[in-house]
């Protein structure tokens, strides 16, 4: 460990390894006398059962203003006291989220012993912050018709992108974003501490974050100040902490195939989809909290077990699985395939008021995950059934014996926090969070690894015969923060520090043979196939560390509140010698392959400003004009530039690279028709059935990517985005507000791979005629142009240079849109949150593509990309069509009969998002990947432009009906949820490999059929 790293970690230890919570809600206001003059020196006290310390207080300053910051959500009483004046008390003040609630006081001359109780609604318009946020409290979370996971909640929030289109009866954990950002920029926090993975954005993970036992969920969409690294949405789960009385909840939920309707019509049946997906779902939990020592030590504990089984539409066992004499696929219609997953969770939290001015908390969350099932009936965390086989969520194109979706391991989240209101003006906070995870697509018991996996494109796309792509990942990210807030009546000044250390290592495994086969007979000529060899096991290990310091202030002057922040970020990465390379000899490497410890990013330095102003337009707290502008950074973790220098980087499974080429494809002519290459695959000379020497730089230690040193250090190098927003929020009725806002994001600092063995002069523009097919735009048959290598150009030898896109030309990417949101929380129990978001992105990298035509096909810089289709010549200018989504939820408890009715409504584009760091806009839309031959070379081309063609719009309604029974201080709720109330069967995933056209756009997944789920909740 370097001296600098040791010093940073020492700073963390000295500050109690801090990780201060993201700001909670604040109280603010002005105290005046009966003449309207401001009153300095008024004592303001906020009291609530939510506070283990019982009360927090402040003193009004010379302008009569006060602020009490970082309060936990709950119901408060606010008391104003000043000698010579009557006491003013405001009860029933509901605090939630991370905004500012304004409570003013008009004080009359009188006896301090006299108390004047005043009433009023909690303000619904925020006039002192530009942060745009959606807050959902505990009751709403548990009364909506959603599975108890954050994914179902996010799917109901306007402006959010990334949640799956189909309603889910079981909890799921999606990537998420907003306003056209990268799919992986959304961040999940628990009590203000990051709890995401150590790689790919570091925002989320496979963990089932506990939202059912949350006091509230705070989703910040835009307008963050100095405490935020990225400009993406932040979901903060504020957990319950117990209290001075014992309270608990027992919950049970379940559904099955008998409670699901059938939404398979004749058209879907003809396409091979013959069954609704739900098989069974369950969710059982118990939670209890209370005092260990009243007012001193509270606890909250939870146990939960949940999971689901679902059929794969059109998926069946391969009748010939495991038979070495068979190289074909035939569905066994007596043995359908299914996905299966479950988690068991045990968690606990302790909160202690150690001294009157020092509060600490500690939490521990342990989860055991079992995804998929074994291929045997005797071993594994879940055994295959006598009448079903496990498969994955990628659809029926993956035959069960070829899928790798098995996970049998644990995840642990631990947190510790400290808070100290040293005085009425000075607040100190600190904490630390760790996430220990063992994850992957692991080798399942009974997996078929002794037979070569085969991929076919015609008559339809299918992968079958054997398992190959297995991953074993371990990670341990640690994040910490510290902050000091100095609060006067008109100022809220905050200084903070944030640190993170991300540890990640991955082992890739392959089949015993070390290669897979792709059948190209229907594309090139009969018998033409390709074998892709791969060195395995192959290990990669990354380390990224970051530190940030920020200062921010919020200053209220009359009706205007000014906000400003400046943040300094420093980040670096390296790659240890251990766990990088091939740990042992294998099929294609005669000895282990090792690398010395290597530096990655040697030092990124960035200063980012953020500004905002909120203006109370008429001075009545009912109309607010908000403007915010700020620069934000791509997150610093094991992704993108932070891993680009790893000598073991192989470019597989979405990773960057390759720096070491572990894969190569070898064309062969299958003379004997057994689909197996009868030749020495790693002999570069033509031999046996191998007809071309196309190994490229396979296993060549001298072909590492040439990285421009300037992209690994310096000021202002990290990818960033500038955000601008302006909105008007208006109270349109008591406890109801309407907000209309315009938002724009401008992304910058792009990077490219340039294969130095290819020049722009090696490419030409060719025109082909699209097939005639009613499923293509305007029926197909149109002329399409592509930029492809000329005949005779060798594309198999890849040697990349990685550098700034600006070295070649301009690259612009921006998103613009309008959001409209209505929020209502009436005293009669009616709650509504609904809104629309309309926007589009425009990306232009044509200047870069003219000099680096490899941009049109990632396979020219990476022999093993996720996708290798050549894009249209016009795709360098992506002008998306405008897309509008409308989402929201409503709840109402009918008085006197205590019947709860709630619903979620979603009307949205049929778009699917990825999971990477590239801004996605409205997503790339549908593709039509046609395998063909151009200039004598097998080539896959996309017939569709990006961001223009989407599937049918998704329209869904989910509903809950519940009867509430109250007795002896206890509450029993019996409810039934209906998912996809209208039983719509719109496709949500589609076959996008064109093949011969017959299977193109056949749904690989559809909206889950209407299903009923019964729930019982007992609160005591």
PDB file of C-alpha atoms in Angstrom, residues 724-946:
ATOM      1  CA  UNK A 724     -29.614  23.044 -15.729  1.00  0.00           C
ATOM      2  CA  UNK A 725     -33.125  23.111 -14.337  1.00  0.00           C
ATOM      3  CA  UNK A 726     -35.871  25.665 -13.860  1.00  0.00           C
ATOM      4  CA  UNK A 727     -39.256  24.940 -12.345  1.00  0.00           C
ATOM      5  CA  UNK A 728     -42.318  26.534 -10.802  1.00  0.00           C
ATOM      6  CA  UNK A 729     -44.109  24.863  -7.907  1.00  0.00           C
ATOM      7  CA  UNK A 730     -47.595  26.062  -6.954  1.00  0.00           C
ATOM      8  CA  UNK A 731     -49.985  25.088  -4.176  1.00  0.00           C
ATOM      9  CA  UNK A 732     -53.196  24.523  -6.144  1.00  0.00           C
ATOM     10  CA  UNK A 733     -55.273  23.317  -3.178  1.00  0.00           C
ATOM     11  CA  UNK A 734     -54.674  22.641   0.517  1.00  0.00           C
ATOM     12  CA  UNK A 735     -51.892  20.022   0.823  1.00  0.00           C
ATOM     13  CA  UNK A 736     -51.676  19.746  -2.976  1.00  0.00           C
ATOM     14  CA  UNK A 737     -48.952  21.116  -5.242  1.00  0.00           C
ATOM     15  CA  UNK A 738     -48.234  21.194  -8.965  1.00  0.00           C
ATOM     16  CA  UNK A 739     -44.694  21.523 -10.321  1.00  0.00           C
ATOM     17  CA  UNK A 740     -43.634  22.149 -13.919  1.00  0.00           C
ATOM     18  CA  UNK A 741     -39.944  22.033 -14.743  1.00  0.00           C
ATOM     19  CA  UNK A 742     -37.517  22.088 -17.658  1.00  0.00           C
ATOM     20  CA  UNK A 743     -34.282  20.098 -17.398  1.00  0.00           C
ATOM     21  CA  UNK A 744     -31.217  19.807 -19.586  1.00  0.00           C
ATOM     22  CA  UNK A 745     -28.117  17.645 -19.258  1.00  0.00           C
ATOM     23  CA  UNK A 746     -24.964  18.192 -21.321  1.00  0.00           C
ATOM     24  CA  UNK A 747     -22.452  15.335 -21.153  1.00  0.00           C
ATOM     25  CA  UNK A 748     -18.741  15.762 -21.816  1.00  0.00           C
ATOM     26  CA  UNK A 749     -15.325  14.059 -21.942  1.00  0.00           C
ATOM     27  CA  UNK A 750     -15.705  11.039 -24.197  1.00  0.00           C
ATOM     28  CA  UNK A 751     -13.049   8.452 -25.045  1.00  0.00           C
ATOM     29  CA  UNK A 752     -12.526   6.053 -27.947  1.00  0.00           C
ATOM     30  CA  UNK A 753     -10.702   2.894 -28.916  1.00  0.00           C
ATOM     31  CA  UNK A 754      -8.806   3.250 -32.184  1.00  0.00           C
ATOM     32  CA  UNK A 755      -7.483   0.023 -33.718  1.00  0.00           C
ATOM     33  CA  UNK A 756      -4.110   1.218 -35.000  1.00  0.00           C
ATOM     34  CA  UNK A 757      -4.039  -1.642 -37.509  1.00  0.00           C
ATOM     35  CA  UNK A 758      -6.999  -0.075 -39.304  1.00  0.00           C
ATOM     36  CA  UNK A 759      -6.989   3.313 -41.022  1.00  0.00           C
ATOM     37  CA  UNK A 760      -9.950   5.337 -42.222  1.00  0.00           C
ATOM     38  CA  UNK A 761      -8.790   4.562 -45.772  1.00  0.00           C
ATOM     39  CA  UNK A 762      -9.365   0.842 -45.076  1.00  0.00           C
ATOM     40  CA  UNK A 763     -13.118   1.447 -44.989  1.00  0.00           C
ATOM     41  CA  UNK A 764     -15.743   2.068 -47.609  1.00  0.00           C
ATOM     42  CA  UNK A 765     -19.440   2.898 -47.636  1.00  0.00           C
ATOM     43  CA  UNK A 766     -21.568   0.097 -49.045  1.00  0.00           C
ATOM     44  CA  UNK A 767     -25.268  -0.001 -49.718  1.00  0.00           C
ATOM     45  CA  UNK A 768     -27.459  -3.045 -49.283  1.00  0.00           C
ATOM     46  CA  UNK A 769     -31.166  -3.591 -49.712  1.00  0.00           C
ATOM     47  CA  UNK A 770     -33.070  -4.452 -46.569  1.00  0.00           C
ATOM     48  CA  UNK A 771     -35.228  -7.586 -46.713  1.00  0.00           C
ATOM     49  CA  UNK A 772     -38.897  -7.068 -47.427  1.00  0.00           C
ATOM     50  CA  UNK A 773     -40.760  -7.709 -44.202  1.00  0.00           C
ATOM     51  CA  UNK A 774     -43.864  -6.105 -42.747  1.00  0.00           C
ATOM     52  CA  UNK A 775     -42.102  -6.014 -39.368  1.00  0.00           C
ATOM     53  CA  UNK A 776     -39.490  -3.579 -40.703  1.00  0.00           C
ATOM     54  CA  UNK A 777     -40.171   0.157 -41.120  1.00  0.00           C
ATOM     55  CA  UNK A 778     -42.279   0.764 -44.236  1.00  0.00           C
ATOM     56  CA  UNK A 779     -42.144  -2.945 -45.006  1.00  0.00           C
ATOM     57  CA  UNK A 780     -38.376  -3.020 -45.636  1.00  0.00           C
ATOM     58  CA  UNK A 781     -36.902  -3.234 -49.090  1.00  0.00           C
ATOM     59  CA  UNK A 782     -35.147   0.113 -48.688  1.00  0.00           C
ATOM     60  CA  UNK A 783     -31.508   0.956 -49.390  1.00  0.00           C
ATOM     61  CA  UNK A 784     -29.254   1.093 -46.327  1.00  0.00           C
ATOM     62  CA  UNK A 785     -25.657   2.332 -46.108  1.00  0.00           C
ATOM     63  CA  UNK A 786     -22.890   1.042 -43.868  1.00  0.00           C
ATOM     64  CA  UNK A 787     -19.236   1.894 -43.325  1.00  0.00           C
ATOM     65  CA  UNK A 788     -17.346  -1.415 -43.445  1.00  0.00           C
ATOM     66  CA  UNK A 789     -13.784  -2.636 -44.041  1.00  0.00           C
ATOM     67  CA  UNK A 790     -12.831  -3.021 -47.677  1.00  0.00           C
ATOM     68  CA  UNK A 791     -12.367  -6.464 -49.189  1.00  0.00           C
ATOM     69  CA  UNK A 792      -9.084  -8.042 -48.166  1.00  0.00           C
ATOM     70  CA  UNK A 793      -8.517  -5.858 -45.094  1.00  0.00           C
ATOM     71  CA  UNK A 794      -7.425  -7.979 -42.118  1.00  0.00           C
ATOM     72  CA  UNK A 795      -9.624  -7.124 -39.114  1.00  0.00           C
ATOM     73  CA  UNK A 796      -8.604  -9.987 -36.846  1.00  0.00           C
ATOM     74  CA  UNK A 797      -5.372  -8.432 -35.534  1.00  0.00           C
ATOM     75  CA  UNK A 798      -6.497  -5.921 -32.948  1.00  0.00           C
ATOM     76  CA  UNK A 799      -4.091  -3.417 -31.389  1.00  0.00           C
ATOM     77  CA  UNK A 800      -5.928  -0.539 -29.799  1.00  0.00           C
ATOM     78  CA  UNK A 801      -5.068   2.991 -28.849  1.00  0.00           C
ATOM     79  CA  UNK A 802      -7.273   4.492 -26.149  1.00  0.00           C
ATOM     80  CA  UNK A 803      -7.502   8.260 -26.059  1.00  0.00           C
ATOM     81  CA  UNK A 804      -9.754  11.325 -26.004  1.00  0.00           C
ATOM     82  CA  UNK A 805     -12.526  11.428 -28.594  1.00  0.00           C
ATOM     83  CA  UNK A 806     -11.586  15.080 -28.994  1.00  0.00           C
ATOM     84  CA  UNK A 807      -8.301  13.992 -30.589  1.00  0.00           C
ATOM     85  CA  UNK A 808     -10.340  13.132 -33.683  1.00  0.00           C
ATOM     86  CA  UNK A 809     -13.316  15.475 -33.676  1.00  0.00           C
ATOM     87  CA  UNK A 810     -16.329  16.784 -31.810  1.00  0.00           C
ATOM     88  CA  UNK A 811     -18.588  14.537 -29.740  1.00  0.00           C
ATOM     89  CA  UNK A 812     -21.748  16.059 -28.268  1.00  0.00           C
ATOM     90  CA  UNK A 813     -24.490  14.469 -26.205  1.00  0.00           C
ATOM     91  CA  UNK A 814     -27.343  16.271 -24.510  1.00  0.00           C
ATOM     92  CA  UNK A 815     -30.822  15.536 -23.181  1.00  0.00           C
ATOM     93  CA  UNK A 816     -33.683  18.029 -22.803  1.00  0.00           C
ATOM     94  CA  UNK A 817     -37.115  17.525 -21.369  1.00  0.00           C
ATOM     95  CA  UNK A 818     -40.082  18.766 -19.365  1.00  0.00           C
ATOM     96  CA  UNK A 819     -41.461  17.207 -16.177  1.00  0.00           C
ATOM     97  CA  UNK A 820     -44.928  17.863 -14.730  1.00  0.00           C
ATOM     98  CA  UNK A 821     -45.718  16.482 -11.276  1.00  0.00           C
ATOM     99  CA  UNK A 822     -48.684  16.741  -8.934  1.00  0.00           C
ATOM    100  CA  UNK A 823     -48.435  15.793  -5.250  1.00  0.00           C
ATOM    101  CA  UNK A 824     -51.346  15.606  -2.861  1.00  0.00           C
ATOM    102  CA  UNK A 825     -51.633  14.315   0.680  1.00  0.00           C
ATOM    103  CA  UNK A 826     -55.041  15.210   2.089  1.00  0.00           C
ATOM    104  CA  UNK A 827     -56.152  14.855   5.673  1.00  0.00           C
ATOM    105  CA  UNK A 828     -58.960  12.491   4.653  1.00  0.00           C
ATOM    106  CA  UNK A 829     -56.333   9.859   3.814  1.00  0.00           C
ATOM    107  CA  UNK A 830     -56.118  10.468   0.068  1.00  0.00           C
ATOM    108  CA  UNK A 831     -52.566  10.461  -1.319  1.00  0.00           C
ATOM    109  CA  UNK A 832     -51.649  11.120  -4.931  1.00  0.00           C
ATOM    110  CA  UNK A 833     -48.352  11.420  -6.764  1.00  0.00           C
ATOM    111  CA  UNK A 834     -48.545  11.489 -10.547  1.00  0.00           C
ATOM    112  CA  UNK A 835     -46.625  13.109 -13.334  1.00  0.00           C
ATOM    113  CA  UNK A 836     -45.297  13.071 -16.842  1.00  0.00           C
ATOM    114  CA  UNK A 837     -41.808  13.331 -18.275  1.00  0.00           C
ATOM    115  CA  UNK A 838     -41.183  14.162 -21.918  1.00  0.00           C
ATOM    116  CA  UNK A 839     -37.729  14.335 -23.412  1.00  0.00           C
ATOM    117  CA  UNK A 840     -35.174  13.201 -25.932  1.00  0.00           C
ATOM    118  CA  UNK A 841     -31.416  13.010 -26.426  1.00  0.00           C
ATOM    119  CA  UNK A 842     -29.275  14.040 -29.382  1.00  0.00           C
ATOM    120  CA  UNK A 843     -25.830  12.512 -29.828  1.00  0.00           C
ATOM    121  CA  UNK A 844     -23.443  13.516 -32.598  1.00  0.00           C
ATOM    122  CA  UNK A 845     -20.062  11.809 -32.991  1.00  0.00           C
ATOM    123  CA  UNK A 846     -19.877  11.871 -36.784  1.00  0.00           C
ATOM    124  CA  UNK A 847     -16.656  13.884 -36.738  1.00  0.00           C
ATOM    125  CA  UNK A 848     -14.991  11.159 -34.672  1.00  0.00           C
ATOM    126  CA  UNK A 849     -16.487   8.289 -36.682  1.00  0.00           C
ATOM    127  CA  UNK A 850     -15.125   9.772 -39.903  1.00  0.00           C
ATOM    128  CA  UNK A 851     -11.591   9.213 -38.575  1.00  0.00           C
ATOM    129  CA  UNK A 852     -12.306   6.145 -36.435  1.00  0.00           C
ATOM    130  CA  UNK A 853     -14.848   4.079 -38.424  1.00  0.00           C
ATOM    131  CA  UNK A 854     -14.417   1.270 -35.895  1.00  0.00           C
ATOM    132  CA  UNK A 855     -17.079   3.115 -33.890  1.00  0.00           C
ATOM    133  CA  UNK A 856     -19.677   1.589 -36.192  1.00  0.00           C
ATOM    134  CA  UNK A 857     -18.822  -1.948 -35.024  1.00  0.00           C
ATOM    135  CA  UNK A 858     -17.313  -2.671 -31.601  1.00  0.00           C
ATOM    136  CA  UNK A 859     -16.037  -6.065 -32.835  1.00  0.00           C
ATOM    137  CA  UNK A 860     -13.305  -4.189 -34.725  1.00  0.00           C
ATOM    138  CA  UNK A 861     -11.749  -3.145 -31.414  1.00  0.00           C
ATOM    139  CA  UNK A 862     -12.904  -6.015 -29.195  1.00  0.00           C
ATOM    140  CA  UNK A 863     -13.058  -9.664 -30.313  1.00  0.00           C
ATOM    141  CA  UNK A 864     -15.631 -10.513 -27.640  1.00  0.00           C
ATOM    142  CA  UNK A 865     -18.111  -7.624 -27.306  1.00  0.00           C
ATOM    143  CA  UNK A 866     -21.685  -8.002 -26.073  1.00  0.00           C
ATOM    144  CA  UNK A 867     -22.894  -7.017 -29.524  1.00  0.00           C
ATOM    145  CA  UNK A 868     -21.026  -7.019 -32.812  1.00  0.00           C
ATOM    146  CA  UNK A 869     -23.537  -5.623 -35.300  1.00  0.00           C
ATOM    147  CA  UNK A 870     -22.395  -2.927 -37.709  1.00  0.00           C
ATOM    148  CA  UNK A 871     -24.563   0.159 -37.280  1.00  0.00           C
ATOM    149  CA  UNK A 872     -25.977   2.314 -40.064  1.00  0.00           C
ATOM    150  CA  UNK A 873     -23.677   4.964 -41.506  1.00  0.00           C
ATOM    151  CA  UNK A 874     -26.179   7.552 -40.299  1.00  0.00           C
ATOM    152  CA  UNK A 875     -26.142   6.232 -36.720  1.00  0.00           C
ATOM    153  CA  UNK A 876     -23.318   8.576 -35.711  1.00  0.00           C
ATOM    154  CA  UNK A 877     -26.040  11.225 -35.448  1.00  0.00           C
ATOM    155  CA  UNK A 878     -28.643   9.886 -33.047  1.00  0.00           C
ATOM    156  CA  UNK A 879     -31.671  12.170 -32.920  1.00  0.00           C
ATOM    157  CA  UNK A 880     -34.195  10.430 -30.743  1.00  0.00           C
ATOM    158  CA  UNK A 881     -37.908  10.745 -31.202  1.00  0.00           C
ATOM    159  CA  UNK A 882     -39.650  12.599 -28.366  1.00  0.00           C
ATOM    160  CA  UNK A 883     -40.944  10.145 -25.786  1.00  0.00           C
ATOM    161  CA  UNK A 884     -43.437  10.744 -22.983  1.00  0.00           C
ATOM    162  CA  UNK A 885     -44.044   8.644 -19.933  1.00  0.00           C
ATOM    163  CA  UNK A 886     -46.741   9.099 -17.307  1.00  0.00           C
ATOM    164  CA  UNK A 887     -46.520   7.371 -13.944  1.00  0.00           C
ATOM    165  CA  UNK A 888     -47.895   7.668 -10.490  1.00  0.00           C
ATOM    166  CA  UNK A 889     -49.810   6.190  -7.592  1.00  0.00           C
ATOM    167  CA  UNK A 890     -52.821   6.929  -5.416  1.00  0.00           C
ATOM    168  CA  UNK A 891     -54.139   5.676  -2.068  1.00  0.00           C
ATOM    169  CA  UNK A 892     -57.384   6.230  -0.198  1.00  0.00           C
ATOM    170  CA  UNK A 893     -58.862   4.674   2.922  1.00  0.00           C
ATOM    171  CA  UNK A 894     -62.644   4.796   2.857  1.00  0.00           C
ATOM    172  CA  UNK A 895     -63.760   6.147   6.242  1.00  0.00           C
ATOM    173  CA  UNK A 896     -66.080   4.297   8.584  1.00  0.00           C
ATOM    174  CA  UNK A 897     -65.549   0.956   6.827  1.00  0.00           C
ATOM    175  CA  UNK A 898     -61.711   1.114   6.835  1.00  0.00           C
ATOM    176  CA  UNK A 899     -61.252  -0.211   3.328  1.00  0.00           C
ATOM    177  CA  UNK A 900     -58.021   0.742   1.598  1.00  0.00           C
ATOM    178  CA  UNK A 901     -57.910   1.221  -2.157  1.00  0.00           C
ATOM    179  CA  UNK A 902     -54.595   1.953  -3.864  1.00  0.00           C
ATOM    180  CA  UNK A 903     -53.209   1.801  -7.353  1.00  0.00           C
ATOM    181  CA  UNK A 904     -50.180   2.347  -9.571  1.00  0.00           C
ATOM    182  CA  UNK A 905     -50.553   3.631 -13.116  1.00  0.00           C
ATOM    183  CA  UNK A 906     -47.849   3.430 -15.788  1.00  0.00           C
ATOM    184  CA  UNK A 907     -48.097   4.630 -19.384  1.00  0.00           C
ATOM    185  CA  UNK A 908     -44.631   4.558 -20.886  1.00  0.00           C
ATOM    186  CA  UNK A 909     -42.496   3.855 -23.957  1.00  0.00           C
ATOM    187  CA  UNK A 910     -41.558   0.240 -24.542  1.00  0.00           C
ATOM    188  CA  UNK A 911     -37.852   0.786 -24.054  1.00  0.00           C
ATOM    189  CA  UNK A 912     -35.240  -1.296 -22.293  1.00  0.00           C
ATOM    190  CA  UNK A 913     -32.094   0.126 -20.721  1.00  0.00           C
ATOM    191  CA  UNK A 914     -28.670  -1.374 -20.378  1.00  0.00           C
ATOM    192  CA  UNK A 915     -26.376  -1.277 -17.387  1.00  0.00           C
ATOM    193  CA  UNK A 916     -23.342   0.734 -18.469  1.00  0.00           C
ATOM    194  CA  UNK A 917     -21.801   4.168 -18.119  1.00  0.00           C
ATOM    195  CA  UNK A 918     -22.847   5.576 -21.507  1.00  0.00           C
ATOM    196  CA  UNK A 919     -25.716   8.123 -21.430  1.00  0.00           C
ATOM    197  CA  UNK A 920     -28.726   6.291 -22.832  1.00  0.00           C
ATOM    198  CA  UNK A 921     -31.279   8.997 -23.540  1.00  0.00           C
ATOM    199  CA  UNK A 922     -34.566   7.166 -24.153  1.00  0.00           C
ATOM    200  CA  UNK A 923     -32.592   3.928 -24.844  1.00  0.00           C
ATOM    201  CA  UNK A 924     -31.340   2.701 -28.194  1.00  0.00           C
ATOM    202  CA  UNK A 925     -34.713   1.221 -29.124  1.00  0.00           C
ATOM    203  CA  UNK A 926     -35.172  -1.932 -31.169  1.00  0.00           C
ATOM    204  CA  UNK A 927     -32.616  -3.501 -33.506  1.00  0.00           C
ATOM    205  CA  UNK A 928     -32.894  -5.784 -36.498  1.00  0.00           C
ATOM    206  CA  UNK A 929     -29.558  -7.586 -36.625  1.00  0.00           C
ATOM    207  CA  UNK A 930     -29.207  -9.281 -39.996  1.00  0.00           C
ATOM    208  CA  UNK A 931     -26.387 -11.774 -40.517  1.00  0.00           C
ATOM    209  CA  UNK A 932     -25.142 -11.369 -44.081  1.00  0.00           C
ATOM    210  CA  UNK A 933     -21.970 -11.270 -46.152  1.00  0.00           C
ATOM    211  CA  UNK A 934     -20.297  -8.017 -47.245  1.00  0.00           C
ATOM    212  CA  UNK A 935     -17.096  -7.990 -49.271  1.00  0.00           C
ATOM    213  CA  UNK A 936     -16.877 -11.750 -48.792  1.00  0.00           C
ATOM    214  CA  UNK A 937     -16.821 -11.417 -44.989  1.00  0.00           C
ATOM    215  CA  UNK A 938     -19.603 -12.645 -42.667  1.00  0.00           C
ATOM    216  CA  UNK A 939     -21.072  -9.475 -41.185  1.00  0.00           C
ATOM    217  CA  UNK A 940     -23.999  -8.688 -38.927  1.00  0.00           C
ATOM    218  CA  UNK A 941     -25.691  -5.365 -39.676  1.00  0.00           C
ATOM    219  CA  UNK A 942     -28.406  -3.508 -37.795  1.00  0.00           C
ATOM    220  CA  UNK A 943     -31.204  -2.540 -40.172  1.00  0.00           C
ATOM    221  CA  UNK A 944     -32.667   0.076 -37.791  1.00  0.00           C
ATOM    222  CA  UNK A 945     -31.466   3.527 -36.673  1.00  0.00           C
ATOM    223  CA  UNK A 946     -30.837   3.982 -32.935  1.00  0.00           C
TER     224      UNK A 946
END
